[in-house]
Amino acid sequence: MTRVAVIGCGPSGMFFLHALALRRKRLEEDGDTAAIAGLPDVTCFERLASPGGLWRSDRNTANNVGEEKKEDETSQADSNKMYEGLWTNAPKEAIEFFDYTYDEHFGRAMPVYMPRQLILEYMMTRCTRNNPSLFHNVKFNTTVKSVIFDEDLGQFVIQTVNADGSSTESFFDKCIWAAGENG
């Protein structure tokens, strides 16, 4: 089985996981066990505590739940996020999913330009509405420190650091960079 690493669980990582879960579901409904066996074994790494990437805005909390961050502390993760009051500068019709409409999600007419939080909510619901456990196997609070392709092994060697400070080295056949410019 092909092992695939996905680095980042923002929109790109979320949508890859969603597409793979949808493919698996359709193959299961068709009873195509051979095709299911050919699907990759995917591990997604995300340095934050939850999915959403740049669309998240939780600057006022530290990595430890309940611990406030000091004003002068700014991490790379914080400096790359969108600000709390952001509204899109693209009309909502240009960023609507074909398989999950704004009408389905919100149940009412929405403004042409939408706030960041509503877009994040819409994306998260689209990914989890038919698969609530989509993010259960994501390795949250895990920072990817190094990705090297080892030509002798024919695999990617990925070094990570978990929230507790422990390091791990893992091997993958394929690697998908889904963290945008954040890395």
PDB file of C-alpha atoms in Angstrom:
ATOM      1  CA  MET A   1       0.000   0.000   0.000  1.00  0.00           C
ATOM      2  CA  THR A   2       1.276   3.452  -0.890  1.00  0.00           C
ATOM      3  CA  ARG A   3       1.986   5.629   2.148  1.00  0.00           C
ATOM      4  CA  VAL A   4       1.285   9.338   1.640  1.00  0.00           C
ATOM      5  CA  ALA A   5       2.171  12.234   3.931  1.00  0.00           C
ATOM      6  CA  VAL A   6       0.053  15.384   3.770  1.00  0.00           C
ATOM      7  CA  ILE A   7       1.698  18.365   5.413  1.00  0.00           C
ATOM      8  CA  GLY A   8      -0.899  20.883   6.559  1.00  0.00           C
ATOM      9  CA  CYS A   9      -4.589  20.612   7.365  1.00  0.00           C
ATOM     10  CA  GLY A  10      -5.733  23.963   6.084  1.00  0.00           C
ATOM     11  CA  PRO A  11      -8.039  24.103   3.049  1.00  0.00           C
ATOM     12  CA  SER A  12      -5.717  22.083   0.763  1.00  0.00           C
ATOM     13  CA  GLY A  13      -5.136  19.308   3.290  1.00  0.00           C
ATOM     14  CA  MET A  14      -8.796  19.268   4.343  1.00  0.00           C
ATOM     15  CA  PHE A  15     -10.015  19.021   0.760  1.00  0.00           C
ATOM     16  CA  PHE A  16      -7.550  16.233  -0.069  1.00  0.00           C
ATOM     17  CA  LEU A  17      -8.737  14.224   2.949  1.00  0.00           C
ATOM     18  CA  HIS A  18     -12.361  14.941   1.978  1.00  0.00           C
ATOM     19  CA  ALA A  19     -11.810  13.815  -1.640  1.00  0.00           C
ATOM     20  CA  LEU A  20     -10.105  10.613  -0.495  1.00  0.00           C
ATOM     21  CA  ALA A  21     -12.892   9.837   2.016  1.00  0.00           C
ATOM     22  CA  LEU A  22     -15.519  10.471  -0.665  1.00  0.00           C
ATOM     23  CA  ARG A  23     -13.683   8.168  -3.085  1.00  0.00           C
ATOM     24  CA  ARG A  24     -13.449   5.446  -0.408  1.00  0.00           C
ATOM     25  CA  LYS A  25     -17.186   5.776   0.352  1.00  0.00           C
ATOM     26  CA  ARG A  26     -18.153   5.449  -3.323  1.00  0.00           C
ATOM     27  CA  LEU A  27     -15.904   2.409  -3.782  1.00  0.00           C
ATOM     28  CA  GLU A  28     -17.414   0.798  -0.673  1.00  0.00           C
ATOM     29  CA  GLU A  29     -20.933   1.443  -1.998  1.00  0.00           C
ATOM     30  CA  ASP A  30     -19.894  -0.197  -5.299  1.00  0.00           C
ATOM     31  CA  GLY A  31     -18.298  -3.117  -3.456  1.00  0.00           C
ATOM     32  CA  ASP A  32     -14.998  -2.542  -5.271  1.00  0.00           C
ATOM     33  CA  THR A  33     -12.626  -4.068  -2.727  1.00  0.00           C
ATOM     34  CA  ALA A  34      -9.699  -4.165  -5.177  1.00  0.00           C
ATOM     35  CA  ALA A  35      -9.897  -0.405  -5.746  1.00  0.00           C
ATOM     36  CA  ILE A  36     -10.287   0.214  -2.006  1.00  0.00           C
ATOM     37  CA  ALA A  37      -7.120  -1.797  -1.384  1.00  0.00           C
ATOM     38  CA  GLY A  38      -5.350   0.468  -3.887  1.00  0.00           C
ATOM     39  CA  LEU A  39      -6.166   3.647  -1.975  1.00  0.00           C
ATOM     40  CA  PRO A  40      -3.209   5.187  -0.164  1.00  0.00           C
ATOM     41  CA  ASP A  41      -2.576   5.085   3.569  1.00  0.00           C
ATOM     42  CA  VAL A  42      -2.538   8.818   4.408  1.00  0.00           C
ATOM     43  CA  THR A  43      -1.030  10.570   7.391  1.00  0.00           C
ATOM     44  CA  CYS A  44      -1.759  14.290   7.745  1.00  0.00           C
ATOM     45  CA  PHE A  45       0.472  16.480   9.926  1.00  0.00           C
ATOM     46  CA  GLU A  46      -0.799  19.829  11.269  1.00  0.00           C
ATOM     47  CA  ARG A  47       1.187  22.072  13.591  1.00  0.00           C
ATOM     48  CA  LEU A  48      -1.924  23.695  15.083  1.00  0.00           C
ATOM     49  CA  ALA A  49      -4.489  22.045  17.362  1.00  0.00           C
ATOM     50  CA  SER A  50      -7.276  21.918  14.750  1.00  0.00           C
ATOM     51  CA  PRO A  51      -7.903  22.133  10.991  1.00  0.00           C
ATOM     52  CA  GLY A  52      -8.485  25.331   9.068  1.00  0.00           C
ATOM     53  CA  GLY A  53      -5.027  26.765   8.498  1.00  0.00           C
ATOM     54  CA  LEU A  54      -4.971  30.448   7.653  1.00  0.00           C
ATOM     55  CA  TRP A  55      -8.738  30.686   8.032  1.00  0.00           C
ATOM     56  CA  ARG A  56      -8.407  30.166  11.796  1.00  0.00           C
ATOM     57  CA  SER A  57      -8.048  33.178  14.027  1.00  0.00           C
ATOM     58  CA  ASP A  58      -7.147  32.121  17.521  1.00  0.00           C
ATOM     59  CA  ARG A  59      -4.254  34.477  18.202  1.00  0.00           C
ATOM     60  CA  ASN A  60      -5.341  35.265  21.723  1.00  0.00           C
ATOM     61  CA  THR A  61      -4.813  31.763  23.053  1.00  0.00           C
ATOM     62  CA  ALA A  62      -1.596  29.881  23.601  1.00  0.00           C
ATOM     63  CA  ASN A  63      -0.969  26.306  22.558  1.00  0.00           C
ATOM     64  CA  ASN A  64      -1.957  25.157  26.031  1.00  0.00           C
ATOM     65  CA  VAL A  65      -5.705  25.320  26.567  1.00  0.00           C
ATOM     66  CA  GLY A  66      -6.673  28.046  29.002  1.00  0.00           C
ATOM     67  CA  GLU A  67      -3.244  29.675  28.994  1.00  0.00           C
ATOM     68  CA  GLU A  68      -3.265  33.203  27.595  1.00  0.00           C
ATOM     69  CA  LYS A  69      -0.549  34.339  25.256  1.00  0.00           C
ATOM     70  CA  LYS A  70       1.408  37.454  26.162  1.00  0.00           C
ATOM     71  CA  GLU A  71       0.951  40.361  23.777  1.00  0.00           C
ATOM     72  CA  ASP A  72       4.593  40.445  22.728  1.00  0.00           C
ATOM     73  CA  GLU A  73       4.624  36.724  21.839  1.00  0.00           C
ATOM     74  CA  THR A  74       4.125  36.214  18.114  1.00  0.00           C
ATOM     75  CA  SER A  75       4.825  32.849  16.582  1.00  0.00           C
ATOM     76  CA  GLN A  76       5.235  32.127  12.890  1.00  0.00           C
ATOM     77  CA  ALA A  77       1.868  30.349  12.989  1.00  0.00           C
ATOM     78  CA  ASP A  78       0.201  33.467  14.393  1.00  0.00           C
ATOM     79  CA  SER A  79       1.767  35.855  11.910  1.00  0.00           C
ATOM     80  CA  ASN A  80       0.420  33.821   8.990  1.00  0.00           C
ATOM     81  CA  LYS A  81      -3.225  33.696  10.062  1.00  0.00           C
ATOM     82  CA  MET A  82      -5.991  35.939   8.836  1.00  0.00           C
ATOM     83  CA  TYR A  83      -7.265  38.543  11.227  1.00  0.00           C
ATOM     84  CA  GLU A  84     -10.477  38.051  13.161  1.00  0.00           C
ATOM     85  CA  GLY A  85     -12.534  40.692  11.343  1.00  0.00           C
ATOM     86  CA  LEU A  86     -11.489  39.755   7.787  1.00  0.00           C
ATOM     87  CA  TRP A  87     -14.105  39.696   5.034  1.00  0.00           C
ATOM     88  CA  THR A  88     -13.401  38.052   1.681  1.00  0.00           C
ATOM     89  CA  ASN A  89     -12.562  40.238  -1.298  1.00  0.00           C
ATOM     90  CA  ALA A  90     -13.910  37.632  -3.717  1.00  0.00           C
ATOM     91  CA  PRO A  91     -17.618  37.214  -4.317  1.00  0.00           C
ATOM     92  CA  LYS A  92     -18.979  34.139  -2.554  1.00  0.00           C
ATOM     93  CA  GLU A  93     -20.153  32.654  -5.857  1.00  0.00           C
ATOM     94  CA  ALA A  94     -16.495  32.299  -6.900  1.00  0.00           C
ATOM     95  CA  ILE A  95     -15.685  30.141  -3.858  1.00  0.00           C
ATOM     96  CA  GLU A  96     -18.807  27.999  -3.531  1.00  0.00           C
ATOM     97  CA  PHE A  97     -18.559  24.202  -3.722  1.00  0.00           C
ATOM     98  CA  PHE A  98     -20.455  22.341  -6.435  1.00  0.00           C
ATOM     99  CA  ASP A  99     -21.505  19.616  -4.002  1.00  0.00           C
ATOM    100  CA  TYR A 100     -22.487  21.807  -1.044  1.00  0.00           C
ATOM    101  CA  THR A 101     -24.085  25.175  -1.675  1.00  0.00           C
ATOM    102  CA  TYR A 102     -24.324  28.197   0.586  1.00  0.00           C
ATOM    103  CA  ASP A 103     -28.105  27.783   0.513  1.00  0.00           C
ATOM    104  CA  GLU A 104     -27.715  24.225   1.861  1.00  0.00           C
ATOM    105  CA  HIS A 105     -25.345  25.352   4.573  1.00  0.00           C
ATOM    106  CA  PHE A 106     -26.790  28.663   5.715  1.00  0.00           C
ATOM    107  CA  GLY A 107     -30.432  28.138   4.713  1.00  0.00           C
ATOM    108  CA  ARG A 108     -30.774  31.774   3.716  1.00  0.00           C
ATOM    109  CA  ALA A 109     -29.389  34.372   1.333  1.00  0.00           C
ATOM    110  CA  MET A 110     -25.869  35.504   2.202  1.00  0.00           C
ATOM    111  CA  PRO A 111     -24.028  38.729   1.357  1.00  0.00           C
ATOM    112  CA  VAL A 112     -21.793  38.742  -1.715  1.00  0.00           C
ATOM    113  CA  TYR A 113     -18.679  39.171   0.474  1.00  0.00           C
ATOM    114  CA  MET A 114     -18.534  37.032   3.582  1.00  0.00           C
ATOM    115  CA  PRO A 115     -16.612  37.124   6.860  1.00  0.00           C
ATOM    116  CA  ARG A 116     -13.714  34.769   7.484  1.00  0.00           C
ATOM    117  CA  GLN A 117     -15.477  32.827  10.246  1.00  0.00           C
ATOM    118  CA  LEU A 118     -18.472  31.931   8.044  1.00  0.00           C
ATOM    119  CA  ILE A 119     -16.193  30.745   5.224  1.00  0.00           C
ATOM    120  CA  LEU A 120     -14.240  28.561   7.672  1.00  0.00           C
ATOM    121  CA  GLU A 121     -17.477  27.132   9.098  1.00  0.00           C
ATOM    122  CA  TYR A 122     -18.742  26.415   5.569  1.00  0.00           C
ATOM    123  CA  MET A 123     -15.503  24.647   4.550  1.00  0.00           C
ATOM    124  CA  MET A 124     -15.345  22.585   7.753  1.00  0.00           C
ATOM    125  CA  THR A 125     -18.982  21.507   7.479  1.00  0.00           C
ATOM    126  CA  ARG A 126     -18.574  20.544   3.829  1.00  0.00           C
ATOM    127  CA  CYS A 127     -15.675  18.275   4.785  1.00  0.00           C
ATOM    128  CA  THR A 128     -17.283  16.676   7.841  1.00  0.00           C
ATOM    129  CA  ARG A 129     -21.033  16.560   7.171  1.00  0.00           C
ATOM    130  CA  ASN A 130     -20.869  13.084   5.595  1.00  0.00           C
ATOM    131  CA  ASN A 131     -17.765  11.995   7.473  1.00  0.00           C
ATOM    132  CA  PRO A 132     -17.712  13.392  11.033  1.00  0.00           C
ATOM    133  CA  SER A 133     -14.524  11.471  11.835  1.00  0.00           C
ATOM    134  CA  LEU A 134     -12.563  12.929   8.896  1.00  0.00           C
ATOM    135  CA  PHE A 135     -10.013  14.635  11.160  1.00  0.00           C
ATOM    136  CA  HIS A 136      -9.716  11.922  13.831  1.00  0.00           C
ATOM    137  CA  ASN A 137      -6.459  10.564  12.432  1.00  0.00           C
ATOM    138  CA  VAL A 138      -4.796  13.906  11.725  1.00  0.00           C
ATOM    139  CA  LYS A 139      -1.652  14.400  13.787  1.00  0.00           C
ATOM    140  CA  PHE A 140      -2.468  17.807  15.289  1.00  0.00           C
ATOM    141  CA  ASN A 141       0.071  19.791  17.325  1.00  0.00           C
ATOM    142  CA  THR A 142       2.790  18.184  15.214  1.00  0.00           C
ATOM    143  CA  THR A 143       5.443  20.299  13.525  1.00  0.00           C
ATOM    144  CA  VAL A 144       7.227  18.946  10.471  1.00  0.00           C
ATOM    145  CA  LYS A 145      10.898  19.787  10.941  1.00  0.00           C
ATOM    146  CA  SER A 146      12.400  18.074   7.911  1.00  0.00           C
ATOM    147  CA  VAL A 147      11.386  16.361   4.672  1.00  0.00           C
ATOM    148  CA  ILE A 148      14.118  14.605   2.710  1.00  0.00           C
ATOM    149  CA  PHE A 149      13.778  12.230  -0.204  1.00  0.00           C
ATOM    150  CA  ASP A 150      16.129   9.306   0.376  1.00  0.00           C
ATOM    151  CA  GLU A 151      17.027   8.034  -3.098  1.00  0.00           C
ATOM    152  CA  ASP A 152      18.429   4.757  -1.769  1.00  0.00           C
ATOM    153  CA  LEU A 153      15.150   3.957   0.011  1.00  0.00           C
ATOM    154  CA  GLY A 154      12.979   5.575  -2.650  1.00  0.00           C
ATOM    155  CA  GLN A 155      10.994   7.232   0.157  1.00  0.00           C
ATOM    156  CA  PHE A 156      10.482  10.533   1.887  1.00  0.00           C
ATOM    157  CA  VAL A 157      11.919  10.699   5.396  1.00  0.00           C
ATOM    158  CA  ILE A 158       9.863  13.094   7.516  1.00  0.00           C
ATOM    159  CA  GLN A 159      10.974  14.276  10.937  1.00  0.00           C
ATOM    160  CA  THR A 160       8.308  15.708  13.217  1.00  0.00           C
ATOM    161  CA  VAL A 161       8.114  17.162  16.707  1.00  0.00           C
ATOM    162  CA  ASN A 162       4.974  16.633  18.787  1.00  0.00           C
ATOM    163  CA  ALA A 163       3.510  19.057  21.337  1.00  0.00           C
ATOM    164  CA  ASP A 164       5.244  17.139  24.154  1.00  0.00           C
ATOM    165  CA  GLY A 165       8.614  17.741  22.472  1.00  0.00           C
ATOM    166  CA  SER A 166       9.135  14.159  21.325  1.00  0.00           C
ATOM    167  CA  SER A 167      10.564  13.613  17.850  1.00  0.00           C
ATOM    168  CA  THR A 168       9.479  11.029  15.309  1.00  0.00           C
ATOM    169  CA  GLU A 169      10.927   9.896  11.995  1.00  0.00           C
ATOM    170  CA  SER A 170       8.472   8.419   9.478  1.00  0.00           C
ATOM    171  CA  PHE A 171       8.801   7.070   5.937  1.00  0.00           C
ATOM    172  CA  PHE A 172       6.415   7.753   3.035  1.00  0.00           C
ATOM    173  CA  ASP A 173       6.203   6.914  -0.648  1.00  0.00           C
ATOM    174  CA  LYS A 174       4.653  10.259  -1.558  1.00  0.00           C
ATOM    175  CA  CYS A 175       4.519  13.664   0.115  1.00  0.00           C
ATOM    176  CA  ILE A 176       1.919  16.387  -0.479  1.00  0.00           C
ATOM    177  CA  TRP A 177       2.766  19.917   0.633  1.00  0.00           C
ATOM    178  CA  ALA A 178      -0.608  21.385   1.659  1.00  0.00           C
ATOM    179  CA  ALA A 179       0.663  24.156   3.934  1.00  0.00           C
ATOM    180  CA  GLY A 180       0.843  26.924   1.353  1.00  0.00           C
ATOM    181  CA  GLU A 181       3.672  29.349   2.021  1.00  0.00           C
ATOM    182  CA  ASN A 182       3.759  28.428   5.713  1.00  0.00           C
ATOM    183  CA  GLY A 183       6.696  26.204   6.197  1.00  0.00           C
TER     184      GLY A 183
END
